[in-house]
Amino acid sequence: MSDVANRTAFPPPDKSNGKRLAKAVERAGEEFAAKNLRFTKLRQMVYEEIAATYASIGAYEILARLADKGTRVAPISIYRAIDALLEAGVIHRLESKNAFFACRRMDHRTGRRPLFLSCEKCGAVGEVDGQHIFDLIGEAANSAKFVARVKFVEVQGLCPRCASEEKDKA
Amino acid sequence: MSDVANRTAFPPPDKSNGKRLAKAVERAGEEFAAKNLRFTKLRQMVYEEIAATYASIGAYEILARLADKGTRVAPISIYRAIDALLEAGVIHRLESKNAFFACRRMDHRTGRRPLFLSCEKCGAVGEVDGQHIFDLIGEAANSAKFVARVKFVEVQGLCPRCASEEKDKA
DNA sequence: CCTGTATAGTAACAGTATTACACCTACCTG
DNA sequence: CAGGTAGGTGTAATACTGTTACTATACAGG
């Protein structure tokens, strides 16, 4: 079980073969279609930059990478595309880093919310099921008579790969 | 029980009598002393601005308020003071708003970590015990072979006061 | 067509945070 | 007491993150 969970949470760094990326773009397009949102050229380009890295990436880094490829857009355009991608649910925002990463769990329909594990060394972000934790947070809020609307749980630390490298050095 | 929890989490807005603030400053000084940190004039001033509001407050808002009172300091000085206050544990950082608020739970020694409830309407921030939740988060991370180091749990919604006002309007 | 809606472009700016370097106390320690 | 060291603050510049306001374009439906 932990093997599967592990693989889901922390897929290997991109081998740059592009096939995985193409699949991710296709799935993103399906998400947009399912929600009656438009997967425009700009949104696709922004999504590709985010999905092309396993680390989280900032808005201005996306902007710089697009510029390197000859597409010069303003910050606001990046943010608008990001908003659409967030709404479609194909990326997530990492509040503690003001950065974004591609969602790799295709189980939205289960309604189970994930929590985010962000590696401090390599920047990779993994997701693991956290529905039971979000439920408890809701109860904790209720007990303080607080009406919860948005919750987030983020963890910083070392991903499995980086943790084992650290251990090797010791 | 919920009454006590509630009062702890969401104390009433400041009546500006200053006595509560003076007590908070005194307790902060004790925290600094206990940790062999220096509670300098600047740190105290920054702390007072944070503790004087029940809402979270941004670094540049602190800067502006100090300026209004005749103390003009650079952003970096505010951030350095904030770092010290965070280290002393007398304020917390709200990652989802890039803002800060005074810690009102004086139970650090119990080692039980709180989670943060941030009101979207009035800005008030409450804390409720979340140790059991942090424990579960640690387990969830472990199951993904992730070495957790820092955890964030934040909830946005309506505090008891604002929630009942909303209800009244309906 | 024309018109409404969603999307994208342009420019300026507001808000958040850091780097680099200088100074200056306070407090060791010899 | 001289000199050293460490922590704290001052000054200036800059980098990073995000938004406002306004204009322009694209396309679907009447």
XYZ file of C-alpha atoms (C1' of nucleotides) in Angstrom:
400
model
C 0.000 0.000 0.000
C 2.680 2.490 0.892
C 4.363 1.716 -2.386
C 1.344 2.773 -4.339
C 0.765 5.804 -2.156
C 4.380 6.732 -2.543
C 4.340 6.469 -6.290
C 1.201 8.528 -6.467
C 2.584 11.212 -4.221
C 6.051 11.521 -5.678
C 6.397 10.442 -9.274
C 9.937 10.403 -10.640
C 11.411 13.613 -12.072
C 10.439 14.298 -15.620
C 12.438 12.317 -18.119
C 11.657 15.043 -20.612
C 10.202 12.597 -23.076
C 7.186 14.769 -23.408
C 4.720 11.933 -23.584
C 3.683 12.268 -19.991
C 3.251 15.993 -20.509
C 1.079 15.471 -23.563
C -1.128 13.110 -21.578
C -1.416 15.609 -18.755
C -2.425 18.336 -21.187
C -5.024 16.055 -22.674
C -6.467 15.249 -19.267
C -6.506 18.945 -18.406
C -8.441 19.628 -21.588
C -10.987 17.029 -20.541
C -11.363 18.673 -17.139
C -12.027 22.012 -18.806
C -14.538 20.457 -21.142
C -16.299 18.685 -18.291
C -16.716 22.017 -16.521
C -17.705 23.994 -19.623
C -14.569 26.103 -19.403
C -12.368 26.985 -22.351
C -8.931 25.504 -22.512
C -7.455 28.354 -24.518
C -3.984 28.538 -26.018
C -2.692 30.747 -23.236
C -4.143 28.533 -20.517
C -2.626 25.505 -22.173
C 0.787 27.128 -22.404
C 0.692 28.129 -18.743
C -0.494 24.678 -17.777
C 2.326 23.065 -19.746
C 4.924 25.080 -17.877
C 3.438 24.083 -14.549
C 3.013 20.437 -15.473
C 6.499 20.260 -16.979
C 8.068 20.515 -13.545
C 7.487 18.345 -10.521
C 8.402 21.243 -8.299
C 6.070 24.089 -7.559
C 6.601 27.115 -9.743
C 5.906 30.807 -9.264
C 3.887 32.983 -11.612
C 6.900 35.008 -12.684
C 8.924 31.892 -13.350
C 6.196 30.743 -15.714
C 6.298 34.168 -17.288
C 10.068 33.955 -17.760
C 9.916 30.497 -19.295
C 7.260 31.532 -21.758
C 9.329 34.577 -22.635
C 12.324 32.316 -23.301
C 10.171 30.471 -25.782
C 9.188 33.675 -27.498
C 5.802 34.249 -25.887
C 5.902 37.482 -23.991
C 2.859 38.077 -21.813
C 2.076 40.387 -18.909
C 1.845 39.202 -15.295
C -1.908 39.714 -15.278
C -2.312 37.292 -18.154
C -0.421 34.632 -16.245
C -2.566 35.192 -13.183
C -5.757 35.034 -15.174
C -4.694 31.765 -16.739
C -3.730 30.449 -13.312
C -7.159 31.397 -11.961
C -8.825 29.398 -14.706
C -6.540 26.411 -14.097
C -7.276 26.541 -10.387
C -10.983 26.713 -11.065
C -10.736 23.731 -13.368
C -8.899 21.937 -10.589
C -5.922 20.922 -12.714
C -3.417 22.833 -10.601
C -3.177 23.701 -6.927
C -1.833 26.726 -5.119
C 0.802 26.259 -2.447
C -0.032 29.048 0.000
C 3.158 28.732 1.961
C 5.268 29.383 -1.122
C 3.016 31.525 -3.280
C 3.523 28.992 -6.022
C 1.590 26.501 -8.102
C 1.873 22.871 -9.094
C 0.025 20.433 -11.318
C -2.554 18.211 -9.703
C -1.614 14.611 -10.301
C -4.470 12.940 -8.493
C -7.268 12.314 -10.900
C -9.746 11.439 -8.205
C -11.561 14.715 -7.753
C -14.785 12.935 -8.369
C -14.327 10.988 -5.186
C -14.491 14.323 -3.403
C -11.623 13.325 -1.131
C -9.359 16.259 -0.507
C -5.606 15.835 -0.528
C -3.042 17.540 1.623
C 0.193 18.790 0.141
C 3.722 17.629 0.911
C 6.349 20.056 -0.308
C 10.005 19.015 -0.423
C 12.334 21.693 0.885
C 15.276 20.328 -1.047
C 14.081 19.506 -4.543
C 10.802 21.421 -4.544
C 8.699 18.426 -5.520
C 5.131 18.507 -4.284
C 3.173 15.396 -3.491
C -0.429 14.898 -2.536
C -1.850 12.344 -0.172
C -5.414 11.765 0.838
C -6.361 13.944 3.756
C -10.123 13.760 3.816
C -10.215 12.439 7.365
C -7.992 15.328 8.432
C -10.164 17.930 6.720
C -13.177 16.396 8.432
C -11.513 16.781 11.810
C -10.524 20.355 11.028
C -14.161 21.074 10.268
C -15.156 19.666 13.621
C -12.491 21.687 15.408
C -13.748 24.848 13.704
C -17.348 24.032 14.567
C -16.471 23.600 18.195
C -15.253 27.197 18.156
C -18.510 28.248 16.442
C -16.476 29.105 13.379
C -18.081 28.649 9.967
C -15.331 27.078 7.870
C -15.308 27.813 4.164
C -11.769 27.236 2.913
C -9.204 24.962 4.510
C -5.684 24.156 3.643
C -3.043 21.837 4.981
C 0.534 22.017 3.803
C 3.592 20.179 5.018
C 7.195 21.064 4.321
C 9.950 18.541 4.731
C 11.890 15.999 2.700
C 10.435 13.842 -0.034
C 11.383 10.139 -0.045
C 14.172 10.601 -2.588
C 15.809 13.551 -0.854
C 15.385 11.966 2.570
C 17.262 8.845 1.492
C 20.007 10.968 -0.054
C 20.394 12.793 3.255
C 20.659 9.480 5.032
C 23.341 8.280 2.621
C 25.484 11.295 3.360
C 25.378 10.598 7.076
C -16.647 23.801 27.204
C -17.479 25.397 23.888
C -17.962 28.674 25.703
C -14.466 28.633 27.028
C -13.023 27.455 23.757
C -14.939 30.154 21.997
C -13.763 32.887 24.296
C -10.190 31.745 23.925
C -10.408 31.613 20.174
C -12.234 34.859 19.545
C -11.844 37.436 22.262
C -13.937 40.581 21.814
C -12.557 43.445 19.744
C -10.181 45.694 21.598
C -11.912 48.181 23.832
C -8.788 50.304 23.556
C -8.372 50.494 27.280
C -4.788 49.547 26.879
C -4.654 47.349 29.939
C -4.973 44.174 27.981
C -2.245 45.376 25.642
C 0.079 46.177 28.499
C -0.428 42.683 29.890
C 0.264 41.143 26.490
C 3.480 43.141 26.185
C 4.528 42.011 29.620
C 3.892 38.375 28.765
C 5.815 38.793 25.525
C 8.733 40.186 27.469
C 8.664 37.123 29.669
C 8.711 34.852 26.644
C 11.750 36.663 25.293
C 13.500 36.429 28.643
C 12.713 32.730 28.937
C 14.352 32.133 25.569
C 17.315 34.425 26.167
C 16.229 36.754 23.411
C 16.253 40.525 23.656
C 12.929 42.299 23.746
C 14.278 45.530 22.263
C 12.405 48.767 21.847
C 11.760 48.145 18.150
C 10.537 44.612 18.743
C 8.218 45.854 21.449
C 6.794 48.555 19.206
C 6.167 46.081 16.407
C 4.629 43.644 18.843
C 2.319 46.326 20.209
C 0.983 47.103 16.750
C 0.289 43.439 16.101
C -1.239 42.797 19.512
C -3.341 45.962 19.319
C -5.530 44.441 16.641
C -7.457 41.215 16.706
C -7.174 40.937 12.974
C -4.058 39.819 11.191
C -1.871 42.653 9.999
C 0.654 42.962 7.183
C 4.228 44.132 7.607
C 3.643 47.334 5.678
C 0.544 48.127 7.674
C 2.652 47.924 10.825
C 5.169 50.151 9.133
C 2.489 52.709 8.282
C 1.075 52.743 11.793
C 4.470 53.270 13.333
C 5.092 56.059 10.837
C 1.823 57.705 11.913
C 3.156 57.724 15.437
C 6.371 59.347 14.340
C 8.592 56.267 14.156
C 9.811 55.864 10.618
C 11.581 52.590 9.972
C 12.529 50.620 6.871
C 10.686 47.473 5.772
C 13.675 45.334 6.630
C 13.571 46.518 10.232
C 9.945 45.460 10.500
C 10.749 42.063 9.060
C 13.670 41.590 11.388
C 11.499 42.410 14.361
C 8.814 40.060 13.073
C 11.377 37.275 12.748
C 12.356 37.705 16.365
C 8.718 37.767 17.497
C 8.010 34.604 15.520
C 11.027 32.923 17.033
C 9.889 33.898 20.498
C 6.509 32.440 19.627
C 4.515 35.505 20.601
C 3.099 36.016 17.125
C 2.140 33.681 14.300
C 2.317 34.023 10.562
C -0.803 33.488 8.480
C 0.584 31.951 5.296
C -2.594 32.366 3.322
C -2.597 36.126 3.841
C 1.074 36.955 4.252
C 0.149 38.583 7.522
C 0.778 38.237 11.238
C -1.237 38.091 14.429
C -0.553 37.926 18.139
C -0.604 34.538 19.772
C -3.225 34.522 22.485
C -2.818 30.989 23.717
C -0.294 30.933 26.487
C -0.005 27.185 26.481
C 3.118 26.686 24.416
C 4.570 24.734 27.248
C 1.934 22.103 26.800
C 3.386 21.613 23.349
C -0.084 21.398 21.860
C -0.180 23.135 18.527
C -3.110 25.286 17.515
C -4.680 25.665 14.121
C -5.726 29.045 12.843
C -9.240 30.261 12.054
C -9.237 33.422 9.994
C -12.452 35.408 9.553
C -12.985 36.580 5.999
C -15.230 39.414 7.062
C -13.629 41.084 10.062
C -10.119 39.679 9.780
C -10.065 38.295 13.307
C -7.873 35.251 13.793
C -8.630 32.618 16.383
C -6.666 29.615 17.484
C -8.022 26.276 18.600
C -6.175 23.224 19.743
C -5.204 21.086 16.805
C -2.629 18.722 18.259
C -4.608 15.645 17.293
C -4.844 16.987 13.752
C -1.124 17.686 13.521
C -0.495 14.171 14.766
C -2.645 12.748 12.003
C -0.928 14.922 9.421
C 2.379 13.520 10.583
C 1.057 10.007 10.109
C -0.262 10.814 6.654
C 3.140 12.214 5.674
C 4.927 9.181 7.080
C 2.745 6.859 5.059
C 4.055 8.620 1.948
C 7.628 8.232 3.292
C 7.768 12.002 3.617
C 9.854 13.481 6.429
C 7.668 16.269 7.798
C 9.383 19.278 9.291
C 6.907 22.173 9.186
C 3.135 21.917 9.026
C 0.517 24.557 8.294
C -3.198 24.337 8.916
C -5.320 27.368 8.216
C -9.057 27.788 7.876
C -10.883 30.714 6.347
C -14.536 31.388 7.055
C -16.709 33.361 9.418
C -15.994 33.953 13.095
C -18.891 33.516 15.547
C -19.703 37.217 15.637
C -19.739 37.720 11.868
C -21.597 34.457 11.317
C -24.429 35.531 13.594
C -24.591 38.925 11.889
C -24.952 37.187 8.537
C -27.736 35.094 9.961
C -29.531 38.190 11.281
C -29.526 39.762 7.856
C -31.220 36.728 6.341
C -24.940 42.190 -38.850
C -24.839 43.619 -34.028
C -24.406 42.854 -29.488
C -23.267 40.479 -25.197
C -19.968 37.665 -22.869
C -15.578 35.765 -22.090
C -10.846 36.205 -23.005
C -6.559 38.586 -23.699
C -3.399 42.877 -24.233
C -1.271 47.073 -22.168
C 0.380 50.017 -18.631
C 0.865 51.358 -14.284
C 1.026 50.403 -9.668
C 0.406 48.239 -4.929
C 1.998 44.986 -1.685
C 5.467 41.650 0.146
C 10.215 40.505 1.097
C 15.283 40.367 0.557
C 20.267 41.589 -0.342
C 24.305 44.118 0.779
C 26.776 46.951 3.475
C 27.650 50.259 7.261
C 27.378 51.415 12.061
C 26.934 50.791 16.776
C 26.223 49.065 21.059
C 26.688 45.419 24.719
C 29.248 42.206 26.419
C 33.114 39.285 26.845
C 38.015 38.300 27.443
C 42.631 39.153 27.895
C 40.884 49.399 29.572
C 41.823 47.618 24.556
C 40.234 44.921 21.348
C 37.137 41.380 19.612
C 32.772 39.328 18.680
C 27.896 38.855 18.130
C 23.517 40.664 17.769
C 20.804 44.539 16.575
C 19.571 48.552 13.712
C 20.004 52.053 9.700
C 20.119 53.004 4.749
C 19.510 52.079 0.020
C 18.379 49.527 -3.557
C 16.105 45.842 -5.594
C 13.488 41.519 -6.360
C 9.342 39.114 -6.125
C 4.162 38.708 -5.942
C -0.238 40.360 -7.226
C -3.867 43.856 -8.726
C -6.484 47.839 -10.970
C -8.238 50.074 -14.858
C -8.885 50.362 -19.337
C -8.675 48.717 -24.189
C -9.093 45.314 -27.740
C -10.358 41.026 -29.819
C -13.030 36.697 -30.690
C -16.936 34.343 -31.087
C -21.874 32.730 -30.224
C -26.758 33.847 -30.430
C -30.399 36.788 -31.846
